[in-house]
mmCIF file of C-alpha atoms in Angstrom:
data_model
loop_
_atom_site.group_PDB
_atom_site.id
_atom_site.type_symbol
_atom_site.label_atom_id
_atom_site.label_comp_id
_atom_site.label_asym_id
_atom_site.label_seq_id
_atom_site.Cartn_x
_atom_site.Cartn_y
_atom_site.Cartn_z
ATOM 1 C CA MET A 1 -15.175 -14.098 -24.852
ATOM 2 C CA GLU A 2 -15.066 -11.733 -21.900
ATOM 3 C CA ARG A 3 -11.716 -11.051 -20.299
ATOM 4 C CA LYS A 4 -11.045 -11.966 -16.689
ATOM 5 C CA LYS A 5 -11.385 -9.259 -14.026
ATOM 6 C CA ILE A 6 -7.949 -8.062 -12.939
ATOM 7 C CA GLY A 7 -7.200 -7.023 -9.372
ATOM 8 C CA LEU A 8 -4.151 -5.202 -8.029
ATOM 9 C CA ALA A 9 -2.724 -6.180 -4.620
ATOM 10 C CA LEU A 10 -0.308 -3.657 -3.111
ATOM 11 C CA SER A 11 1.940 -4.421 -0.141
ATOM 12 C CA GLY A 12 3.245 -2.025 2.449
ATOM 13 C CA GLY A 13 6.800 -0.769 2.546
ATOM 14 C CA GLY A 14 6.943 2.700 4.038
ATOM 15 C CA ALA A 15 8.517 5.233 1.686
ATOM 16 C CA ARG A 16 9.177 2.376 -0.713
ATOM 17 C CA GLY A 17 5.497 2.714 -1.596
ATOM 18 C CA TYR A 18 6.549 5.174 -4.294
ATOM 19 C CA ALA A 19 7.602 2.124 -6.317
ATOM 20 C CA HIS A 20 3.909 1.251 -6.638
ATOM 21 C CA LEU A 21 3.490 4.427 -8.693
ATOM 22 C CA GLY A 22 6.121 3.278 -11.163
ATOM 23 C CA VAL A 23 4.277 -0.009 -11.607
ATOM 24 C CA LEU A 24 1.000 1.849 -12.056
ATOM 25 C CA ARG A 25 2.570 4.115 -14.688
ATOM 26 C CA VAL A 26 3.531 1.056 -16.763
ATOM 27 C CA LEU A 27 0.071 -0.524 -16.418
ATOM 28 C CA GLU A 28 -1.504 2.729 -17.616
ATOM 29 C CA ARG A 29 0.898 3.043 -20.539
ATOM 30 C CA GLU A 30 0.172 -0.535 -21.626
ATOM 31 C CA ARG A 31 -3.565 0.011 -21.117
ATOM 32 C CA ILE A 32 -3.856 -2.910 -18.731
ATOM 33 C CA PRO A 33 -7.287 -2.568 -17.106
ATOM 34 C CA ILE A 34 -7.455 -2.644 -13.319
ATOM 35 C CA ASP A 35 -10.939 -3.598 -12.130
ATOM 36 C CA MET A 36 -10.321 -3.501 -8.357
ATOM 37 C CA ALA A 37 -7.546 -2.906 -5.853
ATOM 38 C CA ALA A 38 -6.502 -3.937 -2.362
ATOM 39 C CA GLY A 39 -3.743 -2.449 -0.279
ATOM 40 C CA CYS A 40 -2.191 -2.451 3.143
ATOM 41 C CA SER A 41 -0.043 0.210 4.772
ATOM 42 C CA ALA A 42 1.688 2.247 2.024
ATOM 43 C CA GLY A 43 -0.158 0.153 -0.555
ATOM 44 C CA SER A 44 -3.481 1.274 0.885
ATOM 45 C CA ILE A 45 -2.665 4.895 0.002
ATOM 46 C CA VAL A 46 -1.939 4.046 -3.627
ATOM 47 C CA GLY A 47 -4.896 1.655 -3.853
ATOM 48 C CA ALA A 48 -7.220 4.341 -2.508
ATOM 49 C CA ALA A 49 -5.875 6.835 -5.034
ATOM 50 C CA ILE A 50 -6.457 4.422 -7.927
ATOM 51 C CA ALA A 51 -10.003 3.661 -6.756
ATOM 52 C CA ALA A 52 -10.685 7.401 -6.457
ATOM 53 C CA GLY A 53 -9.898 7.839 -10.148
ATOM 54 C CA LEU A 54 -6.397 9.311 -9.890
ATOM 55 C CA ARG A 55 -3.726 8.413 -12.401
ATOM 56 C CA SER A 56 -0.086 7.815 -11.606
ATOM 57 C CA ASP A 57 1.106 11.239 -12.790
ATOM 58 C CA ASP A 58 -1.566 12.944 -10.675
ATOM 59 C CA ILE A 59 -0.422 11.085 -7.565
ATOM 60 C CA ILE A 60 3.255 11.715 -8.288
ATOM 61 C CA ARG A 61 2.644 15.424 -8.774
ATOM 62 C CA PHE A 62 1.183 16.032 -5.319
ATOM 63 C CA SER A 63 3.193 13.430 -3.384
ATOM 64 C CA ARG A 64 6.775 13.308 -4.685
ATOM 65 C CA ASN A 65 8.036 16.065 -2.389
ATOM 66 C CA LEU A 66 6.295 14.890 0.769
ATOM 67 C CA GLY A 67 8.208 14.564 4.023
ATOM 68 C CA TRP A 68 7.249 12.499 7.043
ATOM 69 C CA PHE A 69 5.817 15.510 8.841
ATOM 70 C CA ASP A 70 3.477 16.251 5.941
ATOM 71 C CA VAL A 71 1.668 13.014 6.813
ATOM 72 C CA SER A 72 2.367 12.706 10.538
ATOM 73 C CA GLY A 73 2.794 14.744 13.680
ATOM 74 C CA PHE A 74 3.982 14.359 17.237
ATOM 75 C CA SER A 75 1.678 12.436 19.545
ATOM 76 C CA TYR A 76 0.939 12.945 23.206
ATOM 77 C CA SER A 77 -0.421 9.418 23.505
ATOM 78 C CA PRO A 78 1.497 6.633 25.275
ATOM 79 C CA ARG A 79 0.440 4.326 22.416
ATOM 80 C CA GLY A 80 2.703 5.829 19.771
ATOM 81 C CA LEU A 81 5.417 8.373 19.054
ATOM 82 C CA LEU A 82 3.470 9.976 16.209
ATOM 83 C CA THR A 83 -0.078 10.411 14.964
ATOM 84 C CA ASN A 84 -0.984 9.947 11.306
ATOM 85 C CA GLU A 85 -3.977 12.284 11.479
ATOM 86 C CA PRO A 86 -2.203 14.585 8.951
ATOM 87 C CA LEU A 87 -2.247 11.653 6.498
ATOM 88 C CA GLY A 88 -6.026 11.571 6.766
ATOM 89 C CA ARG A 89 -6.213 15.311 6.062
ATOM 90 C CA PHE A 90 -3.861 14.887 3.102
ATOM 91 C CA ILE A 91 -6.166 12.277 1.572
ATOM 92 C CA GLU A 92 -9.283 14.357 2.193
ATOM 93 C CA LYS A 93 -7.617 17.299 0.449
ATOM 94 C CA ASN A 94 -6.088 15.562 -2.573
ATOM 95 C CA PHE A 95 -8.331 12.586 -3.390
ATOM 96 C CA PRO A 96 -11.490 13.480 -5.332
ATOM 97 C CA LEU A 97 -13.482 10.648 -3.736
ATOM 98 C CA THR A 98 -13.090 9.663 -0.067
ATOM 99 C CA LYS A 99 -16.117 7.448 0.646
ATOM 100 C CA PHE A 100 -16.078 3.776 -0.255
ATOM 101 C CA GLU A 101 -19.596 4.108 -1.644
ATOM 102 C CA GLU A 102 -18.437 6.742 -4.168
ATOM 103 C CA LEU A 103 -15.252 5.136 -5.509
ATOM 104 C CA ASP A 104 -14.726 4.423 -9.207
ATOM 105 C CA LEU A 105 -13.402 0.925 -8.463
ATOM 106 C CA PRO A 106 -13.976 -1.636 -5.698
ATOM 107 C CA LEU A 107 -11.369 -1.168 -2.989
ATOM 108 C CA ALA A 108 -10.276 -3.227 0.017
ATOM 109 C CA ILE A 109 -8.013 -1.769 2.690
ATOM 110 C CA VAL A 110 -6.476 -4.131 5.215
ATOM 111 C CA ALA A 111 -5.788 -3.269 8.855
ATOM 112 C CA CYS A 112 -5.057 -5.457 11.882
ATOM 113 C CA ASP A 113 -7.128 -5.810 15.063
ATOM 114 C CA LEU A 114 -4.584 -5.223 17.816
ATOM 115 C CA ALA A 115 -6.587 -7.317 20.311
ATOM 116 C CA THR A 116 -6.839 -10.463 18.178
ATOM 117 C CA GLY A 117 -4.163 -10.132 15.516
ATOM 118 C CA LYS A 118 -6.774 -10.830 12.821
ATOM 119 C CA GLU A 119 -7.080 -8.854 9.619
ATOM 120 C CA VAL A 120 -9.842 -6.283 9.314
ATOM 121 C CA ILE A 121 -10.904 -5.463 5.754
ATOM 122 C CA PHE A 122 -12.519 -2.120 4.959
ATOM 123 C CA ARG A 123 -14.706 -2.088 1.844
ATOM 124 C CA ASN A 124 -18.174 -1.154 0.606
ATOM 125 C CA GLU A 125 -18.847 1.768 2.944
ATOM 126 C CA GLY A 126 -17.227 4.282 5.242
ATOM 127 C CA ASN A 127 -14.439 6.832 5.191
ATOM 128 C CA VAL A 128 -11.447 5.926 3.049
ATOM 129 C CA ALA A 129 -9.055 8.262 4.873
ATOM 130 C CA GLU A 130 -9.793 6.637 8.232
ATOM 131 C CA ALA A 131 -9.292 3.168 6.754
ATOM 132 C CA VAL A 132 -5.945 4.194 5.253
ATOM 133 C CA ARG A 133 -4.841 5.699 8.561
ATOM 134 C CA ALA A 134 -5.619 2.426 10.322
ATOM 135 C CA SER A 135 -3.790 0.399 7.687
ATOM 136 C CA CYS A 136 -0.703 2.634 8.023
ATOM 137 C CA ALA A 137 -0.552 2.746 11.839
ATOM 138 C CA ILE A 138 2.790 0.987 12.392
ATOM 139 C CA PRO A 139 2.780 -0.203 16.030
ATOM 140 C CA GLY A 140 5.019 1.879 18.245
ATOM 141 C CA VAL A 141 5.474 4.546 15.589
ATOM 142 C CA PHE A 142 1.881 5.699 15.091
ATOM 143 C CA VAL A 143 -0.995 5.824 17.541
ATOM 144 C CA PRO A 144 -3.509 3.062 16.698
ATOM 145 C CA VAL A 145 -6.793 4.091 15.081
ATOM 146 C CA VAL A 146 -10.006 3.221 16.891
ATOM 147 C CA GLY A 147 -12.688 2.022 14.491
ATOM 148 C CA GLN A 148 -16.392 2.809 14.715
ATOM 149 C CA ASP A 149 -16.958 -0.605 16.299
ATOM 150 C CA GLY A 150 -14.388 0.155 19.008
ATOM 151 C CA LYS A 151 -11.659 -2.085 17.620
ATOM 152 C CA VAL A 152 -8.117 -0.793 18.062
ATOM 153 C CA LEU A 153 -6.484 -1.017 14.638
ATOM 154 C CA VAL A 154 -2.872 -1.043 13.500
ATOM 155 C CA ASP A 155 -0.839 -1.593 10.334
ATOM 156 C CA GLY A 156 -2.480 -4.140 8.035
ATOM 157 C CA GLY A 157 0.883 -5.659 7.200
ATOM 158 C CA ILE A 158 0.972 -7.289 10.631
ATOM 159 C CA ALA A 159 -1.949 -9.558 9.697
ATOM 160 C CA SER A 160 -1.760 -9.656 5.907
ATOM 161 C CA PRO A 161 1.317 -8.006 4.390
ATOM 162 C CA MET A 162 0.346 -8.913 0.824
ATOM 163 C CA PRO A 163 -3.430 -8.397 0.355
ATOM 164 C CA THR A 164 -3.980 -11.011 -2.343
ATOM 165 C CA ARG A 165 -6.762 -12.659 -0.353
ATOM 166 C CA ALA A 166 -8.554 -9.344 0.090
ATOM 167 C CA VAL A 167 -8.524 -8.558 -3.631
ATOM 168 C CA ARG A 168 -9.774 -12.058 -4.437
ATOM 169 C CA LYS A 169 -12.685 -11.424 -2.060
ATOM 170 C CA LEU A 170 -13.564 -8.351 -4.125
ATOM 171 C CA GLY A 171 -14.022 -10.633 -7.139
ATOM 172 C CA ALA A 172 -10.654 -10.524 -8.878
ATOM 173 C CA GLU A 173 -10.148 -13.471 -11.225
ATOM 174 C CA LYS A 174 -6.567 -12.533 -12.057
ATOM 175 C CA VAL A 175 -4.253 -10.810 -9.568
ATOM 176 C CA ILE A 176 -1.171 -8.664 -10.057
ATOM 177 C CA ALA A 177 0.694 -8.402 -6.757
ATOM 178 C CA VAL A 178 3.332 -5.755 -6.100
ATOM 179 C CA ASP A 179 5.542 -6.803 -3.193
ATOM 180 C CA LEU A 180 7.886 -4.199 -1.730
ATOM 181 C CA LEU A 181 8.889 -6.366 1.228
ATOM 182 C CA THR A 182 10.452 -9.527 -0.179
ATOM 183 C CA CYS A 183 13.330 -7.616 -1.759
ATOM 184 C CA GLY A 184 14.767 -7.570 1.760
ATOM 185 C CA SER A 185 16.108 -4.708 3.819
ATOM 186 C CA VAL A 186 19.600 -5.913 4.643
ATOM 187 C CA ASP A 187 21.197 -3.807 1.896
ATOM 188 C CA ALA A 188 19.596 -0.554 2.975
ATOM 189 C CA GLY A 189 21.913 0.297 5.844
ATOM 190 C CA THR A 190 21.167 1.310 9.399
ATOM 191 C CA PRO A 191 18.446 3.942 9.960
ATOM 192 C CA ASN A 192 19.540 7.212 11.521
ATOM 193 C CA THR A 193 16.369 7.950 13.485
ATOM 194 C CA LEU A 194 14.176 6.245 16.057
ATOM 195 C CA VAL A 195 11.186 6.284 13.705
ATOM 196 C CA GLY A 196 13.297 4.878 10.875
ATOM 197 C CA THR A 197 14.490 2.083 13.159
ATOM 198 C CA PHE A 198 10.917 1.144 14.101
ATOM 199 C CA ILE A 199 9.791 1.161 10.480
ATOM 200 C CA GLN A 200 12.690 -0.911 9.173
ATOM 201 C CA ALA A 201 12.308 -3.435 12.001
ATOM 202 C CA ALA A 202 8.599 -3.808 11.196
ATOM 203 C CA MET A 203 9.366 -4.400 7.515
ATOM 204 C CA MET A 204 11.926 -7.065 8.393
ATOM 205 C CA MET A 205 9.491 -8.929 10.650
ATOM 206 C CA ILE A 206 6.757 -9.203 8.047
ATOM 207 C CA ARG A 207 8.946 -9.840 4.993
ATOM 208 C CA ASN A 208 8.793 -13.638 5.064
ATOM 209 C CA SER A 209 5.076 -13.611 5.761
ATOM 210 C CA SER A 210 4.513 -11.522 2.647
ATOM 211 C CA LYS A 211 6.097 -14.117 0.401
ATOM 212 C CA SER A 212 3.727 -16.770 1.722
ATOM 213 C CA HIS A 213 0.837 -14.905 0.076
ATOM 214 C CA HIS A 214 2.323 -15.000 -3.424
ATOM 215 C CA TYR A 215 0.553 -18.212 -4.404
ATOM 216 C CA ARG A 216 -2.749 -16.316 -4.659
ATOM 217 C CA ALA A 217 -1.313 -14.012 -7.336
ATOM 218 C CA ASP A 218 -0.975 -14.682 -11.063
ATOM 219 C CA VAL A 219 1.861 -12.176 -11.498
ATOM 220 C CA VAL A 220 4.185 -10.975 -8.718
ATOM 221 C CA ILE A 221 6.227 -7.812 -9.244
ATOM 222 C CA GLU A 222 9.161 -7.330 -6.858
ATOM 223 C CA PRO A 223 11.048 -4.073 -7.488
ATOM 224 C CA ALA A 224 14.778 -4.137 -6.742
ATOM 225 C CA ILE A 225 14.642 -1.632 -3.893
ATOM 226 C CA ALA A 226 16.573 -3.420 -1.141
ATOM 227 C CA HIS A 227 19.175 -0.642 -1.084
ATOM 228 C CA ILE A 228 16.592 1.987 -0.099
ATOM 229 C CA ARG A 229 15.413 2.222 3.500
ATOM 230 C CA PRO A 230 11.656 2.376 4.141
ATOM 231 C CA ASP A 231 12.056 5.815 5.770
ATOM 232 C CA GLU A 232 13.799 7.469 2.780
ATOM 233 C CA MET A 233 10.978 9.523 1.295
ATOM 234 C CA ARG A 234 13.458 11.840 -0.432
ATOM 235 C CA ARG A 235 14.260 9.039 -2.895
ATOM 236 C CA ALA A 236 10.780 9.064 -4.446
ATOM 237 C CA ASP A 237 11.952 9.538 -8.051
ATOM 238 C CA GLU A 238 14.390 6.638 -7.824
ATOM 239 C CA LEU A 239 11.722 4.378 -6.323
ATOM 240 C CA ILE A 240 9.263 5.280 -9.080
ATOM 241 C CA GLU A 241 11.859 4.407 -11.735
ATOM 242 C CA LEU A 242 12.627 1.068 -10.053
ATOM 243 C CA GLY A 243 8.919 0.260 -9.929
ATOM 244 C CA GLU A 244 8.662 0.958 -13.658
ATOM 245 C CA ALA A 245 11.655 -1.273 -14.414
ATOM 246 C CA ALA A 246 10.221 -4.164 -12.386
ATOM 247 C CA ALA A 247 6.845 -3.922 -14.113
ATOM 248 C CA GLU A 248 8.459 -3.813 -17.550
ATOM 249 C CA GLU A 249 10.291 -7.056 -16.779
ATOM 250 C CA LYS A 250 6.919 -8.729 -16.205
ATOM 251 C CA LEU A 251 5.099 -7.259 -19.206
ATOM 252 C CA ASP A 252 4.690 -10.528 -21.100
ATOM 253 C CA GLU A 253 3.020 -12.124 -18.075
ATOM 254 C CA ILE A 254 0.900 -9.038 -17.445
ATOM 255 C CA ARG A 255 -0.291 -8.788 -21.051
ATOM 256 C CA ALA A 256 -1.308 -12.445 -20.961
ATOM 257 C CA LEU A 257 -3.757 -11.648 -18.131
ATOM 258 C CA HIS A 258 -5.488 -9.128 -20.375
ATOM 259 C CA GLU A 259 -6.218 -11.682 -23.087
ATOM 260 C CA PRO A 260 -9.727 -13.239 -23.084
#
């Protein structure tokens, strides 16, 4: 009997996205096959890396010491304080495959149409770096990304903070969802910067919406990261460890998905 196709759905979470790498490390160690991935915001970066054939240790090696200005820069646009164009260049430099048509695995990246509030799903063709930039464009923080069709696109978490629907559309029969939002942000303390304030406020607004998407998942992993602010990139190692611990707690459920 053939096993069911397993999809990975990765939420946003700012710097908390490092926890996704801890989860991925456990899935690799346990040889749990991932057949497709969907991500929004920070989850879109990790999903794109997986689909491009990178393993968790590869991603950790070139990303653990990143700072915000390695993936962003000051903007002169009235639409946002920063631009995430450097994020696009980072992906082009470090990911071996950057076209949807070339990827090792099916990938869906979720952004939000600023005019309608509806989700926009990138898949099948086009530039992965541009799709990730759109999915990560937190309103007010980053300048929106204009798509080839003229749509003005912002952070996918606004429309679909947990991309379980998107990964189901790719053909996933079983879904592992990693939610970095529902842990809450009340324990993390007050941000010290304007950008940090914007990011934490955005995470708080979409937290409850994320939980409403859990019913489409077969396993939901929720790392205990409430004490870490979404702008604290310097805590990458701790976030990775917490992601590993959360995945290990769900191993019995995860292994059951792998059985025919």
